[in-house]
CSV table of C-alpha atoms in Angstrom, one decimal:
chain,number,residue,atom,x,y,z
E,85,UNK,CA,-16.9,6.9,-3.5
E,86,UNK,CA,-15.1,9.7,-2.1
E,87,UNK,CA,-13.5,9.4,0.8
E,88,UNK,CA,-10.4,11.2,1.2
E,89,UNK,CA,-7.4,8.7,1.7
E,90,UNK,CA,-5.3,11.7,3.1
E,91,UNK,CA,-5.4,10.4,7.0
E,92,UNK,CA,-2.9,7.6,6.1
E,93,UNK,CA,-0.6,10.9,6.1
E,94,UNK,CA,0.1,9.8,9.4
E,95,UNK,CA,3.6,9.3,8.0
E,96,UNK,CA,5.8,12.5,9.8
E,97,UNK,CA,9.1,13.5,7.7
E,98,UNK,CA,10.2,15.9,11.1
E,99,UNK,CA,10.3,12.3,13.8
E,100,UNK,CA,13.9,12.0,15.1
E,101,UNK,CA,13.7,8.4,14.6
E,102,UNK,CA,14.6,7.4,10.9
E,103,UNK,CA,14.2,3.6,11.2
E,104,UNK,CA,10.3,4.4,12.9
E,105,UNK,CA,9.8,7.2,9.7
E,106,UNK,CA,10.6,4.1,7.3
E,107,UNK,CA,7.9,2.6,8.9
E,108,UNK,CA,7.7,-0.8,7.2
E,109,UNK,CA,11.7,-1.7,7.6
E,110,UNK,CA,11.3,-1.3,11.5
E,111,UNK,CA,7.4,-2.2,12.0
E,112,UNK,CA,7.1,-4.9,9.6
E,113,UNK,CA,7.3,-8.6,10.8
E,114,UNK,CA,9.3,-8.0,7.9
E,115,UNK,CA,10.0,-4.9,5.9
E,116,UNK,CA,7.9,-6.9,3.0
E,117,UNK,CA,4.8,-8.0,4.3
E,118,UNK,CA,2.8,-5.6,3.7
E,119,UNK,CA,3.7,-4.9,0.3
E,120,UNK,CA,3.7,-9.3,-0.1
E,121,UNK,CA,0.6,-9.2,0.6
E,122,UNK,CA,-0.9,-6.4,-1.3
E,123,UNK,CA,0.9,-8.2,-4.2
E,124,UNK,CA,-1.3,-11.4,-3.5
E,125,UNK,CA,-3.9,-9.5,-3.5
E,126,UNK,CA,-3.3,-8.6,-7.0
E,127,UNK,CA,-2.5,-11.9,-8.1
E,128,UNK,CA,-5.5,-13.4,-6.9
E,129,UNK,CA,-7.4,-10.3,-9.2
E,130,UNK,CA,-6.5,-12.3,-12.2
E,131,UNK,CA,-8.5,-15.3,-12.2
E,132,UNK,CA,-11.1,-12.9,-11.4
E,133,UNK,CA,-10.7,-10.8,-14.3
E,134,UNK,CA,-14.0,-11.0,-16.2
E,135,UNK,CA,-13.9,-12.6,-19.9
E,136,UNK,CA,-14.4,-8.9,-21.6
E,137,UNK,CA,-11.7,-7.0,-19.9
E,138,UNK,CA,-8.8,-5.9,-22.0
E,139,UNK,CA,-5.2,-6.9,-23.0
E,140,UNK,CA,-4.3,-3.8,-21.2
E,141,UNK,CA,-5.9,-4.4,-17.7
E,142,UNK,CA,-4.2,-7.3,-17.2
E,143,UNK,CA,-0.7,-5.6,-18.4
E,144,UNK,CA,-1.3,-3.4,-15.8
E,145,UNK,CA,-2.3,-6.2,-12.6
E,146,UNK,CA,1.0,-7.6,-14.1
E,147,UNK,CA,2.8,-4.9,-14.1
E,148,UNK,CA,1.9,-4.1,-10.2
E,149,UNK,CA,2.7,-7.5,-9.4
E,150,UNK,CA,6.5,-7.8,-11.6
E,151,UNK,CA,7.2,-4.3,-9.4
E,152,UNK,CA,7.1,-6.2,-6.5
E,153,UNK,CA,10.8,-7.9,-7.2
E,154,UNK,CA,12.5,-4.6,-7.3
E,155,UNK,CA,10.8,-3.4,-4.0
E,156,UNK,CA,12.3,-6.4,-2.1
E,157,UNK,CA,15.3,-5.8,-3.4
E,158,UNK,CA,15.2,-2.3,-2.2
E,159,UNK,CA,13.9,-2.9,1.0
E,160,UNK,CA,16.8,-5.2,1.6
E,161,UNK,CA,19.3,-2.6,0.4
E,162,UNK,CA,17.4,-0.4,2.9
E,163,UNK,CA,17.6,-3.0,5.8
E,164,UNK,CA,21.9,-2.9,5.5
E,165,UNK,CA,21.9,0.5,4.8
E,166,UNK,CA,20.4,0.9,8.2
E,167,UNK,CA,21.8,-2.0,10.0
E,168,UNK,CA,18.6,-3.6,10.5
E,169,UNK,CA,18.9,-7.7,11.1
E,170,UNK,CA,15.5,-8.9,9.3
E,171,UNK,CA,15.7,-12.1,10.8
E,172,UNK,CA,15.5,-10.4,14.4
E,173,UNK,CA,13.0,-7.8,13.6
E,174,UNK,CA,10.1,-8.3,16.4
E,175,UNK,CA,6.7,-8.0,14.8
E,176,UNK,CA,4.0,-5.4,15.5
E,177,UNK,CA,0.5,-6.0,16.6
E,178,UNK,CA,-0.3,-3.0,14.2
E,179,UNK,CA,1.2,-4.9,11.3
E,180,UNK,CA,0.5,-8.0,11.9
E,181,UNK,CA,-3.6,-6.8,11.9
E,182,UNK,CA,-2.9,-5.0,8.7
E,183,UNK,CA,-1.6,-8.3,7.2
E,184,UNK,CA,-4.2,-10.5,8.3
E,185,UNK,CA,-6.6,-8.4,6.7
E,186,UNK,CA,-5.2,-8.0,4.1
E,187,UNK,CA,-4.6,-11.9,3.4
E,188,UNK,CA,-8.2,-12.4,4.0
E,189,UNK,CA,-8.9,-9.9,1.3
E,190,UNK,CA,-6.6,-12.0,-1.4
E,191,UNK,CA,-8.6,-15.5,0.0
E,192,UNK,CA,-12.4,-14.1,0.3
E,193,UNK,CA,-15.1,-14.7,-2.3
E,194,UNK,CA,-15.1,-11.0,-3.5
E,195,UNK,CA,-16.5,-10.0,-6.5
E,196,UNK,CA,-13.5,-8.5,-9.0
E,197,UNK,CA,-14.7,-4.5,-8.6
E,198,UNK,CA,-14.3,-5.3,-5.1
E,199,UNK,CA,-10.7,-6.6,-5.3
E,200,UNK,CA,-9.9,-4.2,-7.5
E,201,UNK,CA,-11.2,-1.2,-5.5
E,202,UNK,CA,-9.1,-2.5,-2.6
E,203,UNK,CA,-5.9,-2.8,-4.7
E,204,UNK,CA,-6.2,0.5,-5.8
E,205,UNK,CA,-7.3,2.3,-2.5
E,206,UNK,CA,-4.0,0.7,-1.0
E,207,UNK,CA,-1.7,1.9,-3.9
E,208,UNK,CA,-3.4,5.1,-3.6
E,209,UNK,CA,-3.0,5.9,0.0
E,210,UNK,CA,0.4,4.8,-0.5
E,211,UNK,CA,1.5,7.0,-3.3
E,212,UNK,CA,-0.7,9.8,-1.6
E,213,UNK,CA,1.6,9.5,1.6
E,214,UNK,CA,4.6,9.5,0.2
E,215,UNK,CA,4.0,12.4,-2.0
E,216,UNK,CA,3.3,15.1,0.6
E,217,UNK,CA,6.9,14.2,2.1
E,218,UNK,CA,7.9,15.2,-1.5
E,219,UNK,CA,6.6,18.9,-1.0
E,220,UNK,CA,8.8,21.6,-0.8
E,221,UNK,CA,7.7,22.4,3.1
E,222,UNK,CA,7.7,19.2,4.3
E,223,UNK,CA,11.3,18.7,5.8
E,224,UNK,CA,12.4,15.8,4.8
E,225,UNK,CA,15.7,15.0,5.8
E,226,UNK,CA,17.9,13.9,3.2
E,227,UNK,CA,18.6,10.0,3.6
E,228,UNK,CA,14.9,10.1,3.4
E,229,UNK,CA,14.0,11.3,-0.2
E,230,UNK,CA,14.7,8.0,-2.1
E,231,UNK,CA,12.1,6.4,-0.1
E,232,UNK,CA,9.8,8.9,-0.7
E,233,UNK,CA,10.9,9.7,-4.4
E,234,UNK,CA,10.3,5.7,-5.1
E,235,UNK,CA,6.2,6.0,-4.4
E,236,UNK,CA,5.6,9.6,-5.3
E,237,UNK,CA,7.1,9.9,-8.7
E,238,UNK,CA,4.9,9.9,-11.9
E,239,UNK,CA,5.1,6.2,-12.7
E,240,UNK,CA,3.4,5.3,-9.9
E,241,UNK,CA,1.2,7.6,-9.8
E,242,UNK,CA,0.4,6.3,-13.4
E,243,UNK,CA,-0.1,3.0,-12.3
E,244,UNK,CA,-2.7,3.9,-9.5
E,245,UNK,CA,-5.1,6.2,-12.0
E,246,UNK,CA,-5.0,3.1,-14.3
E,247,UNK,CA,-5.9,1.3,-11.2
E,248,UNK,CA,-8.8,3.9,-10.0
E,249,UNK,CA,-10.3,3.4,-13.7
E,250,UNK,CA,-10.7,-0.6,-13.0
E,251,UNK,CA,-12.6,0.1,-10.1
E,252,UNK,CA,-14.5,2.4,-12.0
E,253,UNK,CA,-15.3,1.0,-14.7
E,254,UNK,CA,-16.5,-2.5,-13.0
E,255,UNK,CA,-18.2,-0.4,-10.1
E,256,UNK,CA,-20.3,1.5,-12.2
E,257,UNK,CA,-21.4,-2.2,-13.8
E,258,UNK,CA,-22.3,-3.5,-10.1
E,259,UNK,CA,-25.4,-3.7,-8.1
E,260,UNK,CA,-26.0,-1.9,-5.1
E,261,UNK,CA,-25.0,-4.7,-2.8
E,262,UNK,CA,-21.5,-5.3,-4.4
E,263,UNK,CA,-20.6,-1.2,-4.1
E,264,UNK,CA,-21.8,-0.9,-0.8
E,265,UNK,CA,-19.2,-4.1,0.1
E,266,UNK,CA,-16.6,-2.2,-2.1
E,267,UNK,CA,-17.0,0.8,0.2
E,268,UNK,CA,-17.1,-1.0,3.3
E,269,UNK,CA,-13.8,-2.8,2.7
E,270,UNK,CA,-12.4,0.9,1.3
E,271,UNK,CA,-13.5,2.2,4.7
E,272,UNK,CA,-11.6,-0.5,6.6
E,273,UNK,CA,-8.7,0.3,4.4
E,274,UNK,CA,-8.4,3.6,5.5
E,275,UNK,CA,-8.9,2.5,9.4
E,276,UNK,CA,-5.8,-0.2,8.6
E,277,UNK,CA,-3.2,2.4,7.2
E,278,UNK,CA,-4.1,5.1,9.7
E,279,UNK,CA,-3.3,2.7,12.6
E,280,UNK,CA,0.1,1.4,10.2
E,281,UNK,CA,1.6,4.6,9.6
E,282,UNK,CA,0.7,6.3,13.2
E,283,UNK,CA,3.5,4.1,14.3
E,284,UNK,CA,6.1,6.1,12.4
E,285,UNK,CA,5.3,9.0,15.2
E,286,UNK,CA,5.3,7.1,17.9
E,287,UNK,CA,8.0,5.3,20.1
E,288,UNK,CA,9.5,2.0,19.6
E,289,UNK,CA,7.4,0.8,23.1
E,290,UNK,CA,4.3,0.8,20.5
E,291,UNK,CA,2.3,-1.6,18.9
């Protein structure tokens, strides 16, 4: 497949509001969920994982999934850093579609180069977001780099080409029905985190 995950880029360093930038602290029905439920996502990958892959695939579905601790922590951080209750945080109609789908992705019947091609297109997207606010013209104010440093640097970029060579590898092994499904779901990745991170540039009366 190659469908350019660039849209998600919906993401706009310049919009006055820095609680609606961070997106997921002020959108979320909590400024986890959508990173929870990508990490179910990976966890239900394992019991998936066919009998021949290696030692070091499932070090790195691990690895994805151990990362997860340290996010909450940080988004916590985040959420007193800018005075945001969680507890009173009003969910979005945006988000909550995003997490629904994404829960039925980590609870359907899908073959494992399936899962594995939706974990990384998520990851991607993500890191491929964040990383254009890391460019030299893209005026990011300040209090924003760490966010964007923390899914643009080299680690996690890493992680996601380790990720795009799982989906790969087991794609390349599948029949015709199981990539079309894998590029269906990619599709309606894509259509999720274009609507999720259009709410970053729009007012807090959205959905």
């Amino acid at each position: 497949m190659s469908v350019d995950p660039s849209p998600r880029n919906g993401f706009d360093a310049t919009t006055p509001s820095t609680k609606l930038q961070l997106g997921t602290l002020s959108s979320s029905p909590s400024p986890m969920a959508p990173s929870i439920s990508s990490a179910s996502s990976a966890g239900c990958l394992l019991p998936k994982m066919p009998k021949e892959a290696t030692d070091e695939e499932m070090d790195t579905l691990l690895g994805g999934i151990v990362a997860l601790r340290d996010e909450i922590y940080w988004f916590r951080s985040e959420a007193m850093r800018w005075t945001i209750q969680l507890d009173l945080v009003s969910i979005k109609v945006t988000t909550q579609e995003y997490c629904e789908f994404l829960e039925q992705l980590s609870q359907g019947n899908f073959e494992y180069a399936i899962a594995v091609t939706a974990l990384w297109a998520i990851e991607f997207v993500y890191y491929e977001s964040f990383a254009l606010c890391t460019q030299s013209n893209a005026k990011t104010p300040t209090e924003l780099r760490e966010a964007c440093e923390r899914w643009s640097n080299m680690e996690f970029k890493n992680y996601c080409v380790l990720l795009k060579g799982l989906a790969d590898k087991y794609l390349e092994g599948s029949n015709l029905h199981v990539r079309q499904k894998a590029e269906e779901i990619f599709v309606q990745i894509l259509k999720q985190e274009i609507k999720f991170w259009d709410m970053s540039t729009c007012d807090e009366n959205c959905i």
